[in-house]
Amino acid sequence: MEVRTRFAPSPTGHLHIGGARTALFNYLFAKRYGGKFILRIEDTDLERSSIESEKVIIESLRWLGIEWDEGVEVGGPYGPYRSTERVDIYKKYVDVLFEKGYAYYCYCTEEELEAQRQELLSKGQMPRYTGKCRNLTEDQKRRFEQEGRKPTVRFKVPEGVKIVVHDLVRGDVEFLSDDIGDFVIVKSDGIPTYNFAVVIDDHLMKISHVIRGEEHLSNTPRQILIYNALGFELPQFAHVSLILGKDRTKMSKRHGSTWVEQYKEQGYLKEGLINFLALLGWSPPEDKEIFDMEYLIENFSLERVSKNPAIFDIDKLNYINSQHIKLKSLDELTQMCIPYFVEAEYIKEDEAQSKFEWLKKIVKSVYEGLDYLSQIKDRVDIFFNNEVKIEEDEAKEVLKWEHVKDLINVFENKVTQLSELTPEAIKLLFKEIQKETGYKGKNLFMPIRVALTGKTHGPELVEIIEIVGKENILKRLEFFKTWYN
């Protein structure tokens, strides 16, 4: 049997972290076993679905490197791949359920349904549809329709049946049909519900494994009832755990950004995010934490997916992403940082390539401290502004040292005499200053660092001086002396 998995998002917003992980697990499972991965859009929620959301989801998946073999924008033998384009297909199977006695029209209003719900709750029973419209006569149906009521279609759930979900992650999970109640499979506007459409689509698209979030587990017995009623073979189910914050509550904005697009905008690498997503509920066979997509495809299995909730730890994501930043070539990393230089108005977009070699030196001096690329905006201001601001208390304390003024004058004279500020020349310059003044270590370097950057910490001082260049170094020293005096 060919392995065929699918990711079927509802286009009602962005691609959330949980959805991205589901897509990744389906993609990895299909690729591991030489199968096909399908992208289907479940847009049955007409009020909330939009083409804009669909585009955002598709772009996010492609940015992550999760490509599909069949589906929207790609095509395939089992299309169309949007639920709203498959309404005629669903109707055929609704008719089959009517013929077999598994479906009926329900004319209950929202008020009547709420009254049923409250009555069951008052008796300490689980809320469910009580089957009020199961055996309506033709006259009763006609009367309801004359009142203007538009019926839904409900699935007739058999009584006293135990439904077992054989789950590849959670083991066997049992449900009782009496707790479910007859559920809607076609809404009053003629659009099928998720639980019905998903069964038809998965069957016709020959989906072999349904891998999805644990929140769908309660839907699975309903879907199994429809599979059985239509005589369809069941796929294999696997429900992966919820993603919780470090405080073990449902993931929300307070735990970090909740959708993929935000991480992309902040400058997380797709390799870092994929690496992190894989570890949300899956453990590699080796004691390994940093890996790429190729490693995941070779090693992913559902046997190593945990039943326990996955913990979203932003600190761990930052660490993993920082390691992937270090794996990039300097050229590639610089190219990726250019949009953030432009955004911060350090450079203009049209001058980025002419200044590329200079920007490379800047990136090289700070990249090891980056968790994500947008942080570079706050790390490189020292290279672009000759009007040095001294705002740190620690820096202000340095300026109270008695020898600062004389040291800066010596440093300025030495720089003026140099024709070029190469790393070798700068190191030699410091040796000469040390010999002439007797100052060394912190007493030598810290005042110069503060004078040139306004800060007590940052990239190597030799790198700063080389990158800023002689002309701008002298401008900064003039500004510093004016301010200092």
Tab-separated table of C-alpha atoms in Angstrom:
chain	number	residue	atom	x	y	z
A	1	MET	CA	0.000	0.000	0.000
A	2	GLU	CA	1.321	3.428	-0.968
A	3	VAL	CA	1.696	5.839	1.929
A	4	ARG	CA	-0.414	8.939	1.297
A	5	THR	CA	-0.727	11.683	3.904
A	6	ARG	CA	-2.371	15.079	3.771
A	7	PHE	CA	-2.482	18.450	5.459
A	8	ALA	CA	-5.914	20.031	5.224
A	9	PRO	CA	-5.990	23.478	6.851
A	10	SER	CA	-9.027	25.706	7.111
A	11	PRO	CA	-8.101	29.042	5.448
A	12	THR	CA	-9.383	31.243	8.252
A	13	GLY	CA	-6.124	32.911	9.292
A	14	HIS	CA	-2.380	32.369	9.407
A	15	LEU	CA	-0.463	29.085	9.575
A	16	HIS	CA	-0.176	28.497	13.303
A	17	ILE	CA	2.719	26.686	14.924
A	18	GLY	CA	0.521	23.668	15.681
A	19	GLY	CA	-0.617	23.481	12.064
A	20	ALA	CA	2.945	23.817	10.807
A	21	ARG	CA	4.019	20.901	13.008
A	22	THR	CA	1.101	18.785	11.718
A	23	ALA	CA	2.063	19.583	8.126
A	24	LEU	CA	5.706	18.739	8.874
A	25	PHE	CA	4.895	15.367	10.474
A	26	ASN	CA	2.678	14.408	7.516
A	27	TYR	CA	5.349	15.515	5.047
A	28	LEU	CA	8.136	13.639	6.853
A	29	PHE	CA	6.105	10.454	7.194
A	30	ALA	CA	5.223	10.426	3.491
A	31	LYS	CA	8.809	11.140	2.418
A	32	ARG	CA	10.290	8.601	4.835
A	33	TYR	CA	8.259	5.821	3.223
A	34	GLY	CA	8.459	7.009	-0.372
A	35	GLY	CA	4.840	8.151	-0.423
A	36	LYS	CA	2.878	11.232	-1.432
A	37	PHE	CA	2.008	14.334	0.597
A	38	ILE	CA	-1.197	16.173	-0.361
A	39	LEU	CA	-2.309	19.731	0.479
A	40	ARG	CA	-6.080	20.133	0.634
A	41	ILE	CA	-7.954	23.288	1.625
A	42	GLU	CA	-11.000	22.704	3.832
A	43	ASP	CA	-12.931	25.926	3.273
A	44	THR	CA	-16.377	24.756	4.403
A	45	ASP	CA	-16.491	27.612	6.945
A	46	LEU	CA	-17.747	30.113	4.382
A	47	GLU	CA	-17.961	33.078	6.763
A	48	ARG	CA	-14.371	32.882	7.984
A	49	SER	CA	-12.522	31.370	5.012
A	50	SER	CA	-10.661	33.642	2.592
A	51	ILE	CA	-8.363	33.433	-0.414
A	52	GLU	CA	-5.938	35.757	1.434
A	53	SER	CA	-5.594	33.266	4.298
A	54	GLU	CA	-5.105	30.420	1.841
A	55	LYS	CA	-2.255	32.339	0.178
A	56	VAL	CA	-0.598	33.060	3.536
A	57	ILE	CA	-0.765	29.362	4.507
A	58	ILE	CA	0.644	28.260	1.148
A	59	GLU	CA	3.478	30.817	1.286
A	60	SER	CA	4.345	29.788	4.855
A	61	LEU	CA	4.513	26.091	3.926
A	62	ARG	CA	6.695	26.814	0.901
A	63	TRP	CA	8.991	29.040	2.958
A	64	LEU	CA	9.444	26.178	5.444
A	65	GLY	CA	10.390	23.865	2.569
A	66	ILE	CA	7.285	21.681	2.961
A	67	GLU	CA	6.347	20.969	-0.669
A	68	TRP	CA	3.327	18.882	-1.669
A	69	ASP	CA	3.066	16.288	-4.428
A	70	GLU	CA	-0.631	16.859	-5.072
A	71	GLY	CA	-3.104	19.528	-4.096
A	72	VAL	CA	-3.965	23.184	-4.567
A	73	GLU	CA	-1.800	25.022	-7.115
A	74	VAL	CA	-0.149	21.706	-8.034
A	75	GLY	CA	-3.080	19.584	-9.184
A	76	GLY	CA	-3.271	15.814	-9.197
A	77	PRO	CA	-5.520	12.867	-10.079
A	78	TYR	CA	-8.011	13.337	-7.211
A	79	GLY	CA	-8.906	17.030	-7.485
A	80	PRO	CA	-10.354	19.488	-7.033
A	81	TYR	CA	-8.540	20.105	-3.757
A	82	ARG	CA	-10.805	22.739	-2.176
A	83	SER	CA	-13.877	21.574	-0.271
A	84	THR	CA	-16.162	24.212	-1.777
A	85	GLU	CA	-15.286	22.916	-5.265
A	86	ARG	CA	-16.341	19.390	-4.273
A	87	VAL	CA	-19.949	20.026	-3.151
A	88	ASP	CA	-21.425	17.953	-5.989
A	89	ILE	CA	-19.172	15.042	-4.988
A	90	TYR	CA	-20.354	15.202	-1.376
A	91	LYS	CA	-24.009	15.318	-2.452
A	92	LYS	CA	-23.709	11.881	-4.078
A	93	TYR	CA	-22.604	10.369	-0.778
A	94	VAL	CA	-25.302	12.192	1.184
A	95	ASP	CA	-27.802	10.523	-1.147
A	96	VAL	CA	-26.200	7.137	-0.433
A	97	LEU	CA	-26.605	7.696	3.312
A	98	PHE	CA	-30.281	8.598	2.811
A	99	GLU	CA	-30.790	5.435	0.767
A	100	LYS	CA	-29.158	3.310	3.468
A	101	GLY	CA	-31.199	4.929	6.224
A	102	TYR	CA	-28.246	6.659	7.872
A	103	ALA	CA	-29.345	10.253	7.186
A	104	TYR	CA	-32.398	12.405	7.832
A	105	TYR	CA	-33.505	16.024	7.651
A	106	CYS	CA	-33.540	18.033	10.880
A	107	TYR	CA	-35.668	21.176	11.196
A	108	CYS	CA	-34.758	22.105	14.780
A	109	THR	CA	-34.062	25.792	15.378
A	110	GLU	CA	-31.060	27.062	17.337
A	111	GLU	CA	-33.417	27.848	20.246
A	112	GLU	CA	-34.829	24.318	20.257
A	113	LEU	CA	-31.351	22.805	20.150
A	114	GLU	CA	-30.225	24.980	23.073
A	115	ALA	CA	-33.305	23.940	25.064
A	116	GLN	CA	-32.433	20.250	24.458
A	117	ARG	CA	-28.870	20.933	25.544
A	118	GLN	CA	-29.902	22.643	28.777
A	119	GLU	CA	-32.370	19.875	29.604
A	120	LEU	CA	-29.668	17.207	29.296
A	121	LEU	CA	-27.236	19.255	31.378
A	122	SER	CA	-29.840	19.683	34.106
A	123	LYS	CA	-30.105	15.883	34.275
A	124	GLY	CA	-26.310	15.544	34.508
A	125	GLN	CA	-26.120	14.030	31.025
A	126	MET	CA	-23.687	14.779	28.200
A	127	PRO	CA	-25.169	17.329	25.736
A	128	ARG	CA	-26.081	15.700	22.422
A	129	TYR	CA	-28.841	15.766	19.858
A	130	THR	CA	-31.771	13.668	21.123
A	131	GLY	CA	-33.057	12.547	17.729
A	132	LYS	CA	-36.159	14.737	17.810
A	133	CYS	CA	-36.463	14.860	13.991
A	134	ARG	CA	-35.489	11.232	13.334
A	135	ASN	CA	-38.977	10.028	12.466
A	136	LEU	CA	-40.785	13.053	11.071
A	137	THR	CA	-43.710	12.394	8.735
A	138	GLU	CA	-43.885	14.000	5.307
A	139	ASP	CA	-46.649	16.287	6.600
A	140	GLN	CA	-44.454	17.464	9.485
A	141	LYS	CA	-41.567	18.160	7.120
A	142	ARG	CA	-43.882	20.098	4.776
A	143	ARG	CA	-45.235	22.173	7.648
A	144	PHE	CA	-41.717	23.085	8.819
A	145	GLU	CA	-40.704	24.080	5.299
A	146	GLN	CA	-43.822	26.255	4.953
A	147	GLU	CA	-42.658	28.040	8.109
A	148	GLY	CA	-39.459	28.869	6.233
A	149	ARG	CA	-37.221	26.468	8.142
A	150	LYS	CA	-34.183	25.281	6.179
A	151	PRO	CA	-33.196	21.772	7.279
A	152	THR	CA	-29.787	20.391	8.076
A	153	VAL	CA	-28.928	16.770	7.364
A	154	ARG	CA	-28.031	14.640	10.385
A	155	PHE	CA	-26.264	11.305	10.550
A	156	LYS	CA	-28.244	8.642	12.421
A	157	VAL	CA	-25.866	7.289	15.052
A	158	PRO	CA	-26.539	3.663	15.986
A	159	GLU	CA	-27.340	3.056	19.658
A	160	GLY	CA	-25.249	1.004	22.066
A	161	VAL	CA	-22.189	0.728	19.860
A	162	LYS	CA	-18.582	0.873	21.117
A	163	ILE	CA	-16.307	2.674	18.675
A	164	VAL	CA	-12.577	1.951	18.952
A	165	VAL	CA	-9.993	4.276	17.444
A	166	HIS	CA	-6.792	2.303	16.794
A	167	ASP	CA	-4.378	5.182	17.152
A	168	LEU	CA	-0.719	4.845	16.115
A	169	VAL	CA	0.348	7.308	18.826
A	170	ARG	CA	-2.179	6.863	21.626
A	171	GLY	CA	-3.059	3.190	21.306
A	172	ASP	CA	-6.712	2.080	21.371
A	173	VAL	CA	-9.163	4.796	22.443
A	174	GLU	CA	-12.806	3.797	23.056
A	175	PHE	CA	-15.963	5.870	22.596
A	176	LEU	CA	-19.634	5.020	23.145
A	177	SER	CA	-22.097	5.937	20.391
A	178	ASP	CA	-24.745	6.863	22.975
A	179	ASP	CA	-22.538	9.784	24.076
A	180	ILE	CA	-22.335	11.212	20.567
A	181	GLY	CA	-25.884	11.836	19.384
A	182	ASP	CA	-26.979	12.347	15.792
A	183	PHE	CA	-24.654	14.969	14.296
A	184	VAL	CA	-25.023	17.362	11.375
A	185	ILE	CA	-23.327	16.340	8.133
A	186	VAL	CA	-24.816	19.036	5.852
A	187	LYS	CA	-25.546	22.551	7.071
A	188	SER	CA	-28.749	24.407	6.186
A	189	ASP	CA	-26.900	26.285	3.403
A	190	GLY	CA	-26.108	22.970	1.686
A	191	ILE	CA	-22.407	23.007	2.626
A	192	PRO	CA	-21.165	19.788	4.237
A	193	THR	CA	-19.638	19.873	7.698
A	194	TYR	CA	-15.993	19.072	8.346
A	195	ASN	CA	-16.699	15.620	9.789
A	196	PHE	CA	-18.515	14.524	6.648
A	197	ALA	CA	-16.383	16.207	3.979
A	198	VAL	CA	-13.121	14.968	5.485
A	199	VAL	CA	-14.234	11.323	5.249
A	200	ILE	CA	-15.247	11.613	1.600
A	201	ASP	CA	-12.080	13.498	0.682
A	202	ASP	CA	-9.707	11.176	2.530
A	203	HIS	CA	-11.355	8.118	0.979
A	204	LEU	CA	-11.427	9.433	-2.588
A	205	MET	CA	-7.883	10.781	-2.328
A	206	LYS	CA	-6.728	7.386	-1.030
A	207	ILE	CA	-5.236	8.820	2.183
A	208	SER	CA	-3.540	5.956	4.012
A	209	HIS	CA	-2.580	7.778	7.234
A	210	VAL	CA	-4.458	10.613	8.924
A	211	ILE	CA	-1.899	12.391	11.124
A	212	ARG	CA	-3.360	15.362	12.975
A	213	GLY	CA	-3.602	17.157	16.306
A	214	GLU	CA	-5.041	15.590	19.438
A	215	GLU	CA	-7.927	18.090	19.382
A	216	HIS	CA	-9.380	16.063	16.466
A	217	LEU	CA	-9.491	12.806	18.429
A	218	SER	CA	-13.073	13.465	19.574
A	219	ASN	CA	-14.109	13.881	15.906
A	220	THR	CA	-12.695	10.516	14.926
A	221	PRO	CA	-15.555	8.255	16.208
A	222	ARG	CA	-18.042	10.295	14.150
A	223	GLN	CA	-15.848	9.914	11.098
A	224	ILE	CA	-15.451	6.179	11.685
A	225	LEU	CA	-19.253	5.828	11.790
A	226	ILE	CA	-19.467	7.518	8.380
A	227	TYR	CA	-16.659	5.338	6.981
A	228	ASN	CA	-18.509	2.231	8.151
A	229	ALA	CA	-21.901	3.416	6.887
A	230	LEU	CA	-20.486	4.010	3.398
A	231	GLY	CA	-18.477	0.772	3.391
A	232	PHE	CA	-15.151	2.630	3.132
A	233	GLU	CA	-11.873	1.173	4.372
A	234	LEU	CA	-10.512	3.068	7.366
A	235	PRO	CA	-7.190	4.912	7.119
A	236	GLN	CA	-4.739	4.610	9.985
A	237	PHE	CA	-5.086	7.379	12.539
A	238	ALA	CA	-2.374	9.132	14.549
A	239	HIS	CA	-3.217	12.003	16.882
A	240	VAL	CA	-0.204	14.006	18.017
A	241	SER	CA	-0.137	15.804	21.352
A	242	LEU	CA	-1.135	19.355	22.122
A	243	ILE	CA	1.493	22.106	22.216
A	244	LEU	CA	1.597	23.865	25.588
A	245	GLY	CA	3.563	26.822	26.909
A	246	LYS	CA	6.264	26.410	29.554
A	247	ASP	CA	3.564	27.029	32.183
A	248	ARG	CA	1.715	23.999	30.725
A	249	THR	CA	-1.259	26.055	29.568
A	250	LYS	CA	-2.494	26.156	25.969
A	251	MET	CA	-0.032	27.986	23.772
A	252	SER	CA	-0.877	31.651	23.266
A	253	LYS	CA	0.822	34.938	22.379
A	254	ARG	CA	2.356	35.221	25.838
A	255	HIS	CA	4.483	32.128	25.106
A	256	GLY	CA	5.811	33.544	21.837
A	257	SER	CA	4.531	34.300	18.352
A	258	THR	CA	1.798	31.879	17.371
A	259	TRP	CA	2.113	31.740	13.594
A	260	VAL	CA	4.884	30.964	11.138
A	261	GLU	CA	4.780	34.285	9.301
A	262	GLN	CA	5.788	36.151	12.471
A	263	TYR	CA	8.886	33.997	12.902
A	264	LYS	CA	9.841	34.556	9.283
A	265	GLU	CA	9.497	38.338	9.729
A	266	GLN	CA	11.610	38.265	12.892
A	267	GLY	CA	14.413	36.576	11.006
A	268	TYR	CA	14.196	33.013	12.220
A	269	LEU	CA	15.669	30.643	9.658
A	270	LYS	CA	13.370	28.042	8.144
A	271	GLU	CA	15.993	25.410	9.042
A	272	GLY	CA	15.886	26.486	12.703
A	273	LEU	CA	12.096	26.539	12.861
A	274	ILE	CA	11.776	23.128	11.155
A	275	ASN	CA	14.364	21.682	13.552
A	276	PHE	CA	12.422	23.067	16.536
A	277	LEU	CA	8.981	22.000	15.238
A	278	ALA	CA	10.206	18.434	14.791
A	279	LEU	CA	11.189	18.298	18.459
A	280	LEU	CA	7.684	19.328	19.562
A	281	GLY	CA	6.520	15.827	20.384
A	282	TRP	CA	9.075	13.757	18.467
A	283	SER	CA	12.456	12.557	19.682
A	284	PRO	CA	15.325	11.635	17.339
A	285	PRO	CA	16.836	8.127	17.586
A	286	GLU	CA	20.218	9.617	18.518
A	287	ASP	CA	21.160	12.082	21.207
A	288	LYS	CA	21.115	14.857	18.638
A	289	GLU	CA	19.479	18.282	18.787
A	290	ILE	CA	20.599	20.127	15.654
A	291	PHE	CA	19.633	18.580	12.315
A	292	ASP	CA	18.260	19.358	8.870
A	293	MET	CA	15.297	18.228	6.783
A	294	GLU	CA	17.303	15.433	5.173
A	295	TYR	CA	18.070	13.923	8.582
A	296	LEU	CA	14.405	14.196	9.560
A	297	ILE	CA	13.203	12.411	6.436
A	298	GLU	CA	15.654	9.570	7.084
A	299	ASN	CA	14.756	9.195	10.767
A	300	PHE	CA	11.159	10.287	11.373
A	301	SER	CA	8.719	7.679	12.668
A	302	LEU	CA	5.412	7.755	14.533
A	303	GLU	CA	6.826	5.289	17.078
A	304	ARG	CA	8.964	8.125	18.445
A	305	VAL	CA	6.075	10.594	18.719
A	306	SER	CA	5.084	11.142	22.339
A	307	LYS	CA	1.578	10.998	23.827
A	308	ASN	CA	2.537	13.701	26.309
A	309	PRO	CA	1.990	17.389	25.544
A	310	ALA	CA	4.836	19.131	23.720
A	311	ILE	CA	6.272	22.182	25.489
A	312	PHE	CA	6.903	25.296	23.423
A	313	ASP	CA	10.103	26.785	24.850
A	314	ILE	CA	11.114	30.020	23.128
A	315	ASP	CA	14.581	29.836	24.696
A	316	LYS	CA	15.139	26.452	23.091
A	317	LEU	CA	13.925	27.756	19.740
A	318	ASN	CA	16.332	30.680	20.031
A	319	TYR	CA	19.231	28.360	20.832
A	320	ILE	CA	18.433	26.005	17.935
A	321	ASN	CA	18.023	28.914	15.537
A	322	SER	CA	21.309	30.482	16.658
A	323	GLN	CA	23.080	27.227	15.794
A	324	HIS	CA	21.594	27.229	12.296
A	325	ILE	CA	22.654	30.863	11.844
A	326	LYS	CA	26.236	29.767	12.533
A	327	LEU	CA	25.972	27.076	9.855
A	328	LYS	CA	25.264	29.631	7.112
A	329	SER	CA	28.013	30.986	4.881
A	330	LEU	CA	28.879	34.625	5.543
A	331	ASP	CA	27.718	35.635	2.066
A	332	GLU	CA	24.345	33.945	2.526
A	333	LEU	CA	23.884	35.349	6.014
A	334	THR	CA	24.739	38.883	4.890
A	335	GLN	CA	22.203	38.659	2.070
A	336	MET	CA	19.575	37.562	4.591
A	337	CYS	CA	20.431	40.476	6.921
A	338	ILE	CA	20.201	43.200	4.265
A	339	PRO	CA	16.398	43.659	4.650
A	340	TYR	CA	16.939	44.443	8.344
A	341	PHE	CA	19.680	47.002	7.549
A	342	VAL	CA	17.244	48.633	5.111
A	343	GLU	CA	14.342	48.458	7.583
A	344	ALA	CA	16.446	50.211	10.241
A	345	GLU	CA	17.404	52.826	7.586
A	346	TYR	CA	21.106	52.113	7.993
A	347	ILE	CA	21.373	51.722	4.220
A	348	LYS	CA	19.150	52.125	1.175
A	349	GLU	CA	18.069	49.052	-0.736
A	350	ASP	CA	19.735	50.148	-3.969
A	351	GLU	CA	23.157	50.512	-2.313
A	352	ALA	CA	23.171	47.131	-0.545
A	353	GLN	CA	25.120	45.284	-3.222
A	354	SER	CA	27.753	47.989	-3.706
A	355	LYS	CA	28.362	47.928	0.062
A	356	PHE	CA	28.122	44.146	0.328
A	357	GLU	CA	31.741	43.474	1.325
A	358	TRP	CA	31.574	46.137	4.032
A	359	LEU	CA	28.243	44.750	5.300
A	360	LYS	CA	29.821	41.292	5.421
A	361	LYS	CA	32.400	42.572	7.892
A	362	ILE	CA	29.624	43.992	10.058
A	363	VAL	CA	27.656	40.737	10.007
A	364	LYS	CA	30.793	38.740	10.774
A	365	SER	CA	31.436	40.858	13.863
A	366	VAL	CA	28.019	40.251	15.458
A	367	TYR	CA	26.369	37.098	14.020
A	368	GLU	CA	27.543	34.727	16.769
A	369	GLY	CA	25.402	36.549	19.309
A	370	LEU	CA	22.213	36.451	17.250
A	371	ASP	CA	19.231	34.266	18.130
A	372	TYR	CA	17.307	35.556	15.088
A	373	LEU	CA	18.268	37.979	12.347
A	374	SER	CA	16.125	41.015	13.213
A	375	GLN	CA	18.224	41.354	16.382
A	376	ILE	CA	21.022	42.613	14.163
A	377	LYS	CA	19.296	46.012	13.947
A	378	ASP	CA	20.102	46.647	17.606
A	379	ARG	CA	23.623	45.211	17.442
A	380	VAL	CA	25.076	47.229	14.557
A	381	ASP	CA	24.010	50.807	15.256
A	382	ILE	CA	27.581	51.437	16.451
A	383	PHE	CA	28.807	51.118	12.846
A	384	PHE	CA	26.434	53.664	11.342
A	385	ASN	CA	26.206	56.673	13.667
A	386	ASN	CA	29.105	59.043	14.244
A	387	GLU	CA	27.187	60.994	16.888
A	388	VAL	CA	28.025	58.734	19.801
A	389	LYS	CA	25.453	58.638	22.606
A	390	ILE	CA	26.655	57.591	26.019
A	391	GLU	CA	23.608	56.359	27.897
A	392	GLU	CA	24.838	53.332	29.867
A	393	ASP	CA	25.687	54.019	33.520
A	394	GLU	CA	28.707	51.745	33.186
A	395	ALA	CA	29.974	53.769	30.220
A	396	LYS	CA	29.490	57.022	32.090
A	397	GLU	CA	31.568	55.653	34.957
A	398	VAL	CA	34.424	54.859	32.555
A	399	LEU	CA	34.518	58.510	31.477
A	400	LYS	CA	35.248	59.530	35.073
A	401	TRP	CA	38.650	57.798	34.927
A	402	GLU	CA	41.431	60.394	35.185
A	403	HIS	CA	43.463	59.251	32.192
A	404	VAL	CA	40.624	59.120	29.627
A	405	LYS	CA	41.222	62.532	28.034
A	406	ASP	CA	44.980	62.019	27.556
A	407	LEU	CA	44.467	58.455	26.258
A	408	ILE	CA	41.944	59.582	23.650
A	409	ASN	CA	44.324	62.315	22.433
A	410	VAL	CA	47.145	59.774	21.999
A	411	PHE	CA	44.771	57.384	20.188
A	412	GLU	CA	43.599	60.178	17.867
A	413	ASN	CA	47.161	61.152	16.955
A	414	LYS	CA	48.076	57.545	16.178
A	415	VAL	CA	45.003	57.055	13.967
A	416	THR	CA	45.691	60.310	12.109
A	417	GLN	CA	49.178	59.083	11.192
A	418	LEU	CA	47.949	55.799	9.721
A	419	SER	CA	47.147	55.642	6.008
A	420	GLU	CA	44.971	52.537	6.372
A	421	LEU	CA	43.230	50.879	9.322
A	422	THR	CA	43.877	47.203	8.685
A	423	PRO	CA	43.557	44.705	11.572
A	424	GLU	CA	47.339	44.342	11.681
A	425	ALA	CA	47.909	48.109	11.744
A	426	ILE	CA	45.294	48.566	14.495
A	427	LYS	CA	46.869	45.874	16.687
A	428	LEU	CA	50.277	47.492	16.235
A	429	LEU	CA	48.752	50.883	17.093
A	430	PHE	CA	47.492	49.526	20.436
A	431	LYS	CA	50.918	48.085	21.236
A	432	GLU	CA	52.501	51.489	20.612
A	433	ILE	CA	49.927	53.266	22.816
A	434	GLN	CA	50.498	50.736	25.592
A	435	LYS	CA	54.262	51.269	25.371
A	436	GLU	CA	53.981	55.063	25.386
A	437	THR	CA	51.322	55.472	28.101
A	438	GLY	CA	51.728	52.376	30.247
A	439	TYR	CA	48.019	51.681	30.065
A	440	LYS	CA	46.915	48.186	29.149
A	441	GLY	CA	43.950	45.825	29.285
A	442	LYS	CA	40.701	47.402	30.436
A	443	ASN	CA	42.374	50.763	31.146
A	444	LEU	CA	43.496	50.953	27.530
A	445	PHE	CA	40.610	49.466	25.595
A	446	MET	CA	37.506	50.467	27.568
A	447	PRO	CA	37.810	54.286	27.240
A	448	ILE	CA	38.468	53.961	23.507
A	449	ARG	CA	35.473	51.629	23.109
A	450	VAL	CA	33.202	54.059	24.966
A	451	ALA	CA	34.504	57.021	22.957
A	452	LEU	CA	33.828	55.257	19.651
A	453	THR	CA	30.570	53.447	20.452
A	454	GLY	CA	29.108	54.836	23.674
A	455	LYS	CA	28.959	51.289	25.026
A	456	THR	CA	31.083	49.037	27.214
A	457	HIS	CA	30.258	45.830	25.355
A	458	GLY	CA	30.061	44.772	21.732
A	459	PRO	CA	32.159	43.360	18.904
A	460	GLU	CA	35.945	43.195	19.058
A	461	LEU	CA	37.374	46.703	19.199
A	462	VAL	CA	39.812	45.967	16.351
A	463	GLU	CA	36.857	44.940	14.150
A	464	ILE	CA	34.905	48.075	15.063
A	465	ILE	CA	37.795	50.358	14.158
A	466	GLU	CA	38.456	48.595	10.848
A	467	ILE	CA	34.773	48.623	9.826
A	468	VAL	CA	34.066	52.234	10.851
A	469	GLY	CA	37.175	53.430	8.996
A	470	LYS	CA	39.660	56.235	9.578
A	471	GLU	CA	37.510	59.168	8.442
A	472	ASN	CA	34.556	58.215	10.648
A	473	ILE	CA	36.774	57.293	13.603
A	474	LEU	CA	38.192	60.832	13.571
A	475	LYS	CA	34.674	62.305	13.253
A	476	ARG	CA	33.559	60.314	16.292
A	477	LEU	CA	36.549	61.430	18.313
A	478	GLU	CA	35.806	65.078	17.470
A	479	PHE	CA	32.183	64.592	18.495
A	480	PHE	CA	33.281	62.799	21.663
A	481	LYS	CA	35.703	65.556	22.672
A	482	THR	CA	33.053	68.218	22.083
A	483	TRP	CA	30.569	66.283	24.186
A	484	TYR	CA	33.121	65.244	26.822
A	485	ASN	CA	34.487	68.742	27.356
